[in-house]
Amino acid sequence: MKFATPLVPATLIKRYKRFLFDATLEDGTAITGSCPNTGSMLGLTTPGSRIWLSEHDSPTRKYKHAFELIEVDDVTVGINTGLPNKIVEEAIRQEKIEPLRGYETLQREQKYGRNSRIDLLLTDADRPPAYVEVKNVHFTRQRDLAEFPDSPTQRGAKHLEELGDMVEAGNRGVMVYLVQRSDCKRLKICRDLDSNYAKAFDRAIERGVEALAVRCHITHHEISFDGLIPIDEPGL
């Protein structure tokens, strides 16, 4: 997925109120922008970090700049939680994700479960539909290891339960963890930060939900599929 316009480098001053950040552009201009990530962004908000911003000229936007990438320990990390669905969709359409190849149709945001919408629905005349939920991952505390989640997520646990319901109804349920960084070679569930999500994950796997972890290749011009990485959890 290529960025629509060239990204602008800046230096992070602070991220606050979940939706906002302050930064200094290369010419010294101080700006406030929108942060398209309402999570904790643990480890990704250090003042003085080099960041990369998209620019928007729409008159309906309050802030011209949006936070897209941050450089941490010589690694570029994507923080925009609005992008993972697009990145995974692109990889599926290009048939790069082997377990999800060959479906005739792909639909976005279809109603399912308990008043929810599935991120991607894959259908084919010759096999059961695949309900695909996508989660953004950028947290790491250990070399080569990505972890999810980085803070408690009741919504995430609910999605795992709903995917299990889809499997028991005769469909495929697939959880895709999209790792927006290139320095991780495996993924684990972050049990110490959210034990309830860990229990929901274990139950989902027992019910037949499939779990995939996708690593990204990230530059200042695009974020693209860089292969599947193993998930270090029982039953996988």
PDB file of C-alpha atoms in Angstrom:
ATOM      1  CA  MET A   1       0.000   0.000   0.000  1.00  0.00           C
ATOM      2  CA  LYS A   2       1.587   3.210  -1.188  1.00  0.00           C
ATOM      3  CA  PHE A   3       1.023   6.471   0.650  1.00  0.00           C
ATOM      4  CA  ALA A   4      -1.112   8.821  -1.428  1.00  0.00           C
ATOM      5  CA  THR A   5       1.310  11.729  -1.036  1.00  0.00           C
ATOM      6  CA  PRO A   6       4.952  12.003   0.118  1.00  0.00           C
ATOM      7  CA  LEU A   7       5.333  11.854   3.892  1.00  0.00           C
ATOM      8  CA  VAL A   8       6.779  14.808   5.779  1.00  0.00           C
ATOM      9  CA  PRO A   9       9.544  14.305   8.388  1.00  0.00           C
ATOM     10  CA  ALA A  10       9.187  15.893  11.824  1.00  0.00           C
ATOM     11  CA  THR A  11      10.309  15.583  15.439  1.00  0.00           C
ATOM     12  CA  LEU A  12       7.779  14.424  18.019  1.00  0.00           C
ATOM     13  CA  ILE A  13       7.177  16.718  20.980  1.00  0.00           C
ATOM     14  CA  LYS A  14       4.376  14.732  22.612  1.00  0.00           C
ATOM     15  CA  ARG A  15       1.329  12.596  21.918  1.00  0.00           C
ATOM     16  CA  TYR A  16      -1.685  13.299  24.148  1.00  0.00           C
ATOM     17  CA  LYS A  17      -5.447  12.869  24.568  1.00  0.00           C
ATOM     18  CA  ARG A  18      -5.029   9.737  22.394  1.00  0.00           C
ATOM     19  CA  PHE A  19      -6.055  11.640  19.249  1.00  0.00           C
ATOM     20  CA  LEU A  20      -3.470  14.442  19.138  1.00  0.00           C
ATOM     21  CA  PHE A  21       0.259  15.054  18.885  1.00  0.00           C
ATOM     22  CA  ASP A  22       2.579  18.048  18.797  1.00  0.00           C
ATOM     23  CA  ALA A  23       5.670  18.070  16.601  1.00  0.00           C
ATOM     24  CA  THR A  24       8.233  20.309  14.967  1.00  0.00           C
ATOM     25  CA  LEU A  25       8.671  20.249  11.196  1.00  0.00           C
ATOM     26  CA  GLU A  26      12.147  20.357   9.664  1.00  0.00           C
ATOM     27  CA  ASP A  27      11.862  24.107   9.036  1.00  0.00           C
ATOM     28  CA  GLY A  28      11.195  24.680  12.742  1.00  0.00           C
ATOM     29  CA  THR A  29       7.429  25.138  12.467  1.00  0.00           C
ATOM     30  CA  ALA A  30       5.525  23.822  15.484  1.00  0.00           C
ATOM     31  CA  ILE A  31       2.339  21.948  14.554  1.00  0.00           C
ATOM     32  CA  THR A  32      -0.472  19.986  16.151  1.00  0.00           C
ATOM     33  CA  GLY A  33      -1.822  17.006  14.238  1.00  0.00           C
ATOM     34  CA  SER A  34      -4.170  14.045  14.495  1.00  0.00           C
ATOM     35  CA  CYS A  35      -3.020  10.657  15.751  1.00  0.00           C
ATOM     36  CA  PRO A  36      -4.853   7.804  13.949  1.00  0.00           C
ATOM     37  CA  ASN A  37      -4.261   5.387  16.819  1.00  0.00           C
ATOM     38  CA  THR A  38      -6.304   5.485  20.017  1.00  0.00           C
ATOM     39  CA  GLY A  39      -4.343   2.704  21.733  1.00  0.00           C
ATOM     40  CA  SER A  40      -1.588   3.038  24.289  1.00  0.00           C
ATOM     41  CA  MET A  41       1.189   3.101  21.636  1.00  0.00           C
ATOM     42  CA  LEU A  42       3.459   1.709  24.345  1.00  0.00           C
ATOM     43  CA  GLY A  43       7.093   2.439  23.473  1.00  0.00           C
ATOM     44  CA  LEU A  44       6.184   4.623  20.496  1.00  0.00           C
ATOM     45  CA  THR A  45       5.691   8.091  21.987  1.00  0.00           C
ATOM     46  CA  THR A  46       9.172   9.113  23.128  1.00  0.00           C
ATOM     47  CA  PRO A  47       9.652  12.900  22.793  1.00  0.00           C
ATOM     48  CA  GLY A  48      12.392  13.757  20.316  1.00  0.00           C
ATOM     49  CA  SER A  49      11.690  10.750  18.079  1.00  0.00           C
ATOM     50  CA  ARG A  50      11.815  11.215  14.320  1.00  0.00           C
ATOM     51  CA  ILE A  51       8.347  10.762  12.864  1.00  0.00           C
ATOM     52  CA  TRP A  52       6.725  10.913   9.440  1.00  0.00           C
ATOM     53  CA  LEU A  53       3.443  12.636   8.687  1.00  0.00           C
ATOM     54  CA  SER A  54       0.876  12.609   5.918  1.00  0.00           C
ATOM     55  CA  GLU A  55      -0.510  15.972   4.762  1.00  0.00           C
ATOM     56  CA  HIS A  56      -4.162  16.622   3.970  1.00  0.00           C
ATOM     57  CA  ASP A  57      -5.719  19.680   2.352  1.00  0.00           C
ATOM     58  CA  SER A  58      -9.380  18.825   2.933  1.00  0.00           C
ATOM     59  CA  PRO A  59     -11.311  21.827   4.313  1.00  0.00           C
ATOM     60  CA  THR A  60     -13.288  19.450   6.563  1.00  0.00           C
ATOM     61  CA  ARG A  61     -10.184  18.348   8.478  1.00  0.00           C
ATOM     62  CA  LYS A  62      -9.293  20.234  11.636  1.00  0.00           C
ATOM     63  CA  TYR A  63      -5.615  19.262  11.431  1.00  0.00           C
ATOM     64  CA  LYS A  64      -3.538  19.200   8.265  1.00  0.00           C
ATOM     65  CA  HIS A  65      -1.039  16.588   9.472  1.00  0.00           C
ATOM     66  CA  ALA A  66      -1.548  12.972  10.555  1.00  0.00           C
ATOM     67  CA  PHE A  67       0.950  10.770  12.379  1.00  0.00           C
ATOM     68  CA  GLU A  68       1.949   7.759  10.206  1.00  0.00           C
ATOM     69  CA  LEU A  69       5.417   6.413  11.108  1.00  0.00           C
ATOM     70  CA  ILE A  70       7.947   6.647  13.918  1.00  0.00           C
ATOM     71  CA  GLU A  71      11.594   5.617  13.994  1.00  0.00           C
ATOM     72  CA  VAL A  72      12.545   3.588  17.081  1.00  0.00           C
ATOM     73  CA  ASP A  73      16.030   2.050  17.521  1.00  0.00           C
ATOM     74  CA  ASP A  74      16.684   2.336  13.771  1.00  0.00           C
ATOM     75  CA  VAL A  75      13.397   0.606  12.950  1.00  0.00           C
ATOM     76  CA  THR A  76      10.515   2.351  11.170  1.00  0.00           C
ATOM     77  CA  VAL A  77       7.178   1.478  12.765  1.00  0.00           C
ATOM     78  CA  GLY A  78       3.706   2.142  11.377  1.00  0.00           C
ATOM     79  CA  ILE A  79       1.232   3.462  13.936  1.00  0.00           C
ATOM     80  CA  ASN A  80      -1.868   4.200  11.830  1.00  0.00           C
ATOM     81  CA  THR A  81      -4.546   1.671  12.846  1.00  0.00           C
ATOM     82  CA  GLY A  82      -6.618   2.656   9.824  1.00  0.00           C
ATOM     83  CA  LEU A  83      -4.151   0.981   7.443  1.00  0.00           C
ATOM     84  CA  PRO A  84      -3.956  -2.725   8.437  1.00  0.00           C
ATOM     85  CA  ASN A  85      -7.235  -3.684   6.733  1.00  0.00           C
ATOM     86  CA  LYS A  86      -6.037  -2.065   3.505  1.00  0.00           C
ATOM     87  CA  ILE A  87      -2.630  -3.744   3.701  1.00  0.00           C
ATOM     88  CA  VAL A  88      -4.130  -7.187   4.338  1.00  0.00           C
ATOM     89  CA  GLU A  89      -6.755  -6.699   1.623  1.00  0.00           C
ATOM     90  CA  GLU A  90      -4.050  -5.781  -0.879  1.00  0.00           C
ATOM     91  CA  ALA A  91      -2.001  -8.857   0.069  1.00  0.00           C
ATOM     92  CA  ILE A  92      -5.044 -11.136  -0.266  1.00  0.00           C
ATOM     93  CA  ARG A  93      -5.968  -9.713  -3.673  1.00  0.00           C
ATOM     94  CA  GLN A  94      -2.374 -10.258  -4.806  1.00  0.00           C
ATOM     95  CA  GLU A  95      -2.609 -13.832  -3.405  1.00  0.00           C
ATOM     96  CA  LYS A  96       0.400 -13.350  -1.157  1.00  0.00           C
ATOM     97  CA  ILE A  97      -1.216 -14.869   1.952  1.00  0.00           C
ATOM     98  CA  GLU A  98      -1.233 -18.571   1.103  1.00  0.00           C
ATOM     99  CA  PRO A  99      -3.963 -19.711   3.570  1.00  0.00           C
ATOM    100  CA  LEU A 100      -6.331 -17.078   2.101  1.00  0.00           C
ATOM    101  CA  ARG A 101      -5.702 -17.621  -1.601  1.00  0.00           C
ATOM    102  CA  GLY A 102      -8.210 -18.416  -4.284  1.00  0.00           C
ATOM    103  CA  TYR A 103     -11.452 -16.875  -3.040  1.00  0.00           C
ATOM    104  CA  GLU A 104     -13.734 -15.432  -5.723  1.00  0.00           C
ATOM    105  CA  THR A 105     -14.940 -12.375  -3.836  1.00  0.00           C
ATOM    106  CA  LEU A 106     -13.739 -10.085  -1.066  1.00  0.00           C
ATOM    107  CA  GLN A 107     -16.102  -7.757   0.790  1.00  0.00           C
ATOM    108  CA  ARG A 108     -15.318  -5.202   3.484  1.00  0.00           C
ATOM    109  CA  GLU A 109     -17.175  -4.404   6.704  1.00  0.00           C
ATOM    110  CA  GLN A 110     -19.971  -6.959   6.445  1.00  0.00           C
ATOM    111  CA  LYS A 111     -22.412  -7.374   9.328  1.00  0.00           C
ATOM    112  CA  TYR A 112     -21.994 -10.516  11.420  1.00  0.00           C
ATOM    113  CA  GLY A 113     -21.990 -11.808  14.967  1.00  0.00           C
ATOM    114  CA  ARG A 114     -23.405  -9.682  17.777  1.00  0.00           C
ATOM    115  CA  ASN A 115     -23.989  -6.337  16.130  1.00  0.00           C
ATOM    116  CA  SER A 116     -20.464  -6.335  14.681  1.00  0.00           C
ATOM    117  CA  ARG A 117     -18.861  -5.938  11.275  1.00  0.00           C
ATOM    118  CA  ILE A 118     -16.179  -8.286  10.009  1.00  0.00           C
ATOM    119  CA  ASP A 119     -13.153  -6.568   8.496  1.00  0.00           C
ATOM    120  CA  LEU A 120     -12.996  -8.804   5.417  1.00  0.00           C
ATOM    121  CA  LEU A 121     -15.368 -11.502   4.167  1.00  0.00           C
ATOM    122  CA  LEU A 122     -14.037 -13.950   1.575  1.00  0.00           C
ATOM    123  CA  THR A 123     -16.503 -16.100  -0.360  1.00  0.00           C
ATOM    124  CA  ASP A 124     -16.228 -18.826  -2.964  1.00  0.00           C
ATOM    125  CA  ALA A 125     -18.713 -21.231  -4.512  1.00  0.00           C
ATOM    126  CA  ASP A 126     -16.634 -24.291  -3.638  1.00  0.00           C
ATOM    127  CA  ARG A 127     -15.879 -23.721   0.060  1.00  0.00           C
ATOM    128  CA  PRO A 128     -17.199 -22.104   3.216  1.00  0.00           C
ATOM    129  CA  PRO A 129     -16.907 -18.324   3.656  1.00  0.00           C
ATOM    130  CA  ALA A 130     -13.868 -17.011   5.529  1.00  0.00           C
ATOM    131  CA  TYR A 131     -14.510 -14.320   8.140  1.00  0.00           C
ATOM    132  CA  VAL A 132     -11.247 -12.380   8.515  1.00  0.00           C
ATOM    133  CA  GLU A 133     -10.592 -10.029  11.428  1.00  0.00           C
ATOM    134  CA  VAL A 134      -7.448  -7.840  11.307  1.00  0.00           C
ATOM    135  CA  LYS A 135      -5.549  -6.482  14.326  1.00  0.00           C
ATOM    136  CA  ASN A 136      -2.747  -3.936  14.267  1.00  0.00           C
ATOM    137  CA  VAL A 137       0.468  -4.919  16.083  1.00  0.00           C
ATOM    138  CA  HIS A 138       3.474  -2.716  16.834  1.00  0.00           C
ATOM    139  CA  PHE A 139       4.444  -3.578  20.430  1.00  0.00           C
ATOM    140  CA  THR A 140       7.724  -5.312  21.272  1.00  0.00           C
ATOM    141  CA  ARG A 141       9.749  -5.766  24.459  1.00  0.00           C
ATOM    142  CA  GLN A 142      12.080  -8.520  23.339  1.00  0.00           C
ATOM    143  CA  ARG A 143      14.329  -8.796  20.304  1.00  0.00           C
ATOM    144  CA  ASP A 144      12.567 -10.303  17.284  1.00  0.00           C
ATOM    145  CA  LEU A 145       9.263 -10.720  19.183  1.00  0.00           C
ATOM    146  CA  ALA A 146       6.024  -8.838  18.478  1.00  0.00           C
ATOM    147  CA  GLU A 147       3.267  -8.913  21.112  1.00  0.00           C
ATOM    148  CA  PHE A 148      -0.469  -8.244  21.069  1.00  0.00           C
ATOM    149  CA  PRO A 149      -2.258  -6.514  22.719  1.00  0.00           C
ATOM    150  CA  ASP A 150      -0.299  -3.656  24.297  1.00  0.00           C
ATOM    151  CA  SER A 151      -3.207  -2.767  26.608  1.00  0.00           C
ATOM    152  CA  PRO A 152      -6.489  -4.429  27.685  1.00  0.00           C
ATOM    153  CA  THR A 153      -9.019  -4.827  24.861  1.00  0.00           C
ATOM    154  CA  GLN A 154     -12.513  -6.106  25.590  1.00  0.00           C
ATOM    155  CA  ARG A 155     -13.437  -5.461  21.968  1.00  0.00           C
ATOM    156  CA  GLY A 156     -10.613  -7.712  20.804  1.00  0.00           C
ATOM    157  CA  ALA A 157     -11.809 -10.540  23.071  1.00  0.00           C
ATOM    158  CA  LYS A 158     -15.346 -10.112  21.718  1.00  0.00           C
ATOM    159  CA  HIS A 159     -14.085 -10.477  18.146  1.00  0.00           C
ATOM    160  CA  LEU A 160     -12.353 -13.753  19.025  1.00  0.00           C
ATOM    161  CA  GLU A 161     -15.581 -15.094  20.523  1.00  0.00           C
ATOM    162  CA  GLU A 162     -17.546 -14.078  17.431  1.00  0.00           C
ATOM    163  CA  LEU A 163     -15.033 -15.736  15.116  1.00  0.00           C
ATOM    164  CA  GLY A 164     -15.461 -18.908  17.153  1.00  0.00           C
ATOM    165  CA  ASP A 165     -19.215 -18.671  16.634  1.00  0.00           C
ATOM    166  CA  MET A 166     -18.649 -18.429  12.879  1.00  0.00           C
ATOM    167  CA  VAL A 167     -16.488 -21.565  12.916  1.00  0.00           C
ATOM    168  CA  GLU A 168     -19.090 -23.512  14.867  1.00  0.00           C
ATOM    169  CA  ALA A 169     -21.668 -22.424  12.268  1.00  0.00           C
ATOM    170  CA  GLY A 170     -19.574 -24.091   9.533  1.00  0.00           C
ATOM    171  CA  ASN A 171     -17.495 -21.160   8.301  1.00  0.00           C
ATOM    172  CA  ARG A 172     -13.815 -20.272   8.581  1.00  0.00           C
ATOM    173  CA  GLY A 173     -12.795 -17.740  11.214  1.00  0.00           C
ATOM    174  CA  VAL A 174      -9.382 -16.157  10.720  1.00  0.00           C
ATOM    175  CA  MET A 175      -7.598 -13.670  12.976  1.00  0.00           C
ATOM    176  CA  VAL A 176      -4.811 -11.820  11.166  1.00  0.00           C
ATOM    177  CA  TYR A 177      -2.251  -9.931  13.263  1.00  0.00           C
ATOM    178  CA  LEU A 178      -0.668  -7.273  11.032  1.00  0.00           C
ATOM    179  CA  VAL A 179       2.774  -6.394  12.435  1.00  0.00           C
ATOM    180  CA  GLN A 180       3.628  -2.859  11.286  1.00  0.00           C
ATOM    181  CA  ARG A 181       7.372  -3.252  11.762  1.00  0.00           C
ATOM    182  CA  SER A 182      10.056  -5.308  10.025  1.00  0.00           C
ATOM    183  CA  ASP A 183      12.266  -6.353  12.961  1.00  0.00           C
ATOM    184  CA  CYS A 184      10.036  -9.089  14.405  1.00  0.00           C
ATOM    185  CA  LYS A 185      10.360 -12.757  13.451  1.00  0.00           C
ATOM    186  CA  ARG A 186       7.544 -14.169  15.597  1.00  0.00           C
ATOM    187  CA  LEU A 187       4.473 -13.102  17.559  1.00  0.00           C
ATOM    188  CA  LYS A 188       3.084 -13.954  20.995  1.00  0.00           C
ATOM    189  CA  ILE A 189      -0.070 -13.035  22.862  1.00  0.00           C
ATOM    190  CA  CYS A 190       0.725 -10.503  25.594  1.00  0.00           C
ATOM    191  CA  ARG A 191      -0.685 -12.427  28.533  1.00  0.00           C
ATOM    192  CA  ASP A 192       0.675 -10.228  31.309  1.00  0.00           C
ATOM    193  CA  LEU A 193      -0.962  -7.044  29.979  1.00  0.00           C
ATOM    194  CA  ASP A 194      -4.339  -8.626  29.157  1.00  0.00           C
ATOM    195  CA  SER A 195      -5.023 -12.039  30.672  1.00  0.00           C
ATOM    196  CA  ASN A 196      -8.681 -11.915  29.546  1.00  0.00           C
ATOM    197  CA  TYR A 197      -7.657 -11.518  25.915  1.00  0.00           C
ATOM    198  CA  ALA A 198      -5.216 -14.414  26.325  1.00  0.00           C
ATOM    199  CA  LYS A 199      -8.032 -16.631  27.641  1.00  0.00           C
ATOM    200  CA  ALA A 200     -10.261 -15.558  24.733  1.00  0.00           C
ATOM    201  CA  PHE A 201      -7.461 -16.377  22.282  1.00  0.00           C
ATOM    202  CA  ASP A 202      -6.953 -19.854  23.765  1.00  0.00           C
ATOM    203  CA  ARG A 203     -10.687 -20.560  23.615  1.00  0.00           C
ATOM    204  CA  ALA A 204     -10.879 -19.340  20.013  1.00  0.00           C
ATOM    205  CA  ILE A 205      -8.055 -21.643  18.912  1.00  0.00           C
ATOM    206  CA  GLU A 206      -9.734 -24.575  20.668  1.00  0.00           C
ATOM    207  CA  ARG A 207     -12.940 -23.788  18.742  1.00  0.00           C
ATOM    208  CA  GLY A 208     -11.089 -23.865  15.415  1.00  0.00           C
ATOM    209  CA  VAL A 209     -10.308 -20.202  14.768  1.00  0.00           C
ATOM    210  CA  GLU A 210      -7.181 -19.799  12.648  1.00  0.00           C
ATOM    211  CA  ALA A 211      -4.507 -17.245  13.579  1.00  0.00           C
ATOM    212  CA  LEU A 212      -1.986 -15.718  11.174  1.00  0.00           C
ATOM    213  CA  ALA A 213       0.740 -13.141  11.755  1.00  0.00           C
ATOM    214  CA  VAL A 214       1.830 -10.939   8.852  1.00  0.00           C
ATOM    215  CA  ARG A 215       5.018  -8.891   8.921  1.00  0.00           C
ATOM    216  CA  CYS A 216       5.316  -5.648   6.966  1.00  0.00           C
ATOM    217  CA  HIS A 217       8.097  -4.058   4.955  1.00  0.00           C
ATOM    218  CA  ILE A 218       7.949  -0.340   5.727  1.00  0.00           C
ATOM    219  CA  THR A 219       9.490   2.610   3.932  1.00  0.00           C
ATOM    220  CA  HIS A 220       8.578   6.298   3.834  1.00  0.00           C
ATOM    221  CA  HIS A 221       6.739   5.579   0.573  1.00  0.00           C
ATOM    222  CA  GLU A 222       4.756   2.399   1.257  1.00  0.00           C
ATOM    223  CA  ILE A 223       3.860  -0.406   3.651  1.00  0.00           C
ATOM    224  CA  SER A 224       3.700  -3.853   2.085  1.00  0.00           C
ATOM    225  CA  PHE A 225       3.390  -7.561   2.875  1.00  0.00           C
ATOM    226  CA  ASP A 226       6.692  -9.150   3.918  1.00  0.00           C
ATOM    227  CA  GLY A 227       5.650 -12.700   4.681  1.00  0.00           C
ATOM    228  CA  LEU A 228       4.015 -14.717   7.425  1.00  0.00           C
ATOM    229  CA  ILE A 229       5.786 -15.182  10.751  1.00  0.00           C
ATOM    230  CA  PRO A 230       5.089 -17.904  13.340  1.00  0.00           C
ATOM    231  CA  ILE A 231       2.839 -17.382  16.347  1.00  0.00           C
ATOM    232  CA  ASP A 232       4.400 -18.889  19.463  1.00  0.00           C
ATOM    233  CA  GLU A 233       1.272 -20.182  21.162  1.00  0.00           C
ATOM    234  CA  PRO A 234      -0.001 -23.657  22.085  1.00  0.00           C
ATOM    235  CA  GLY A 235      -2.022 -25.317  19.349  1.00  0.00           C
ATOM    236  CA  LEU A 236      -0.420 -23.366  16.494  1.00  0.00           C
TER     237      LEU A 236
END
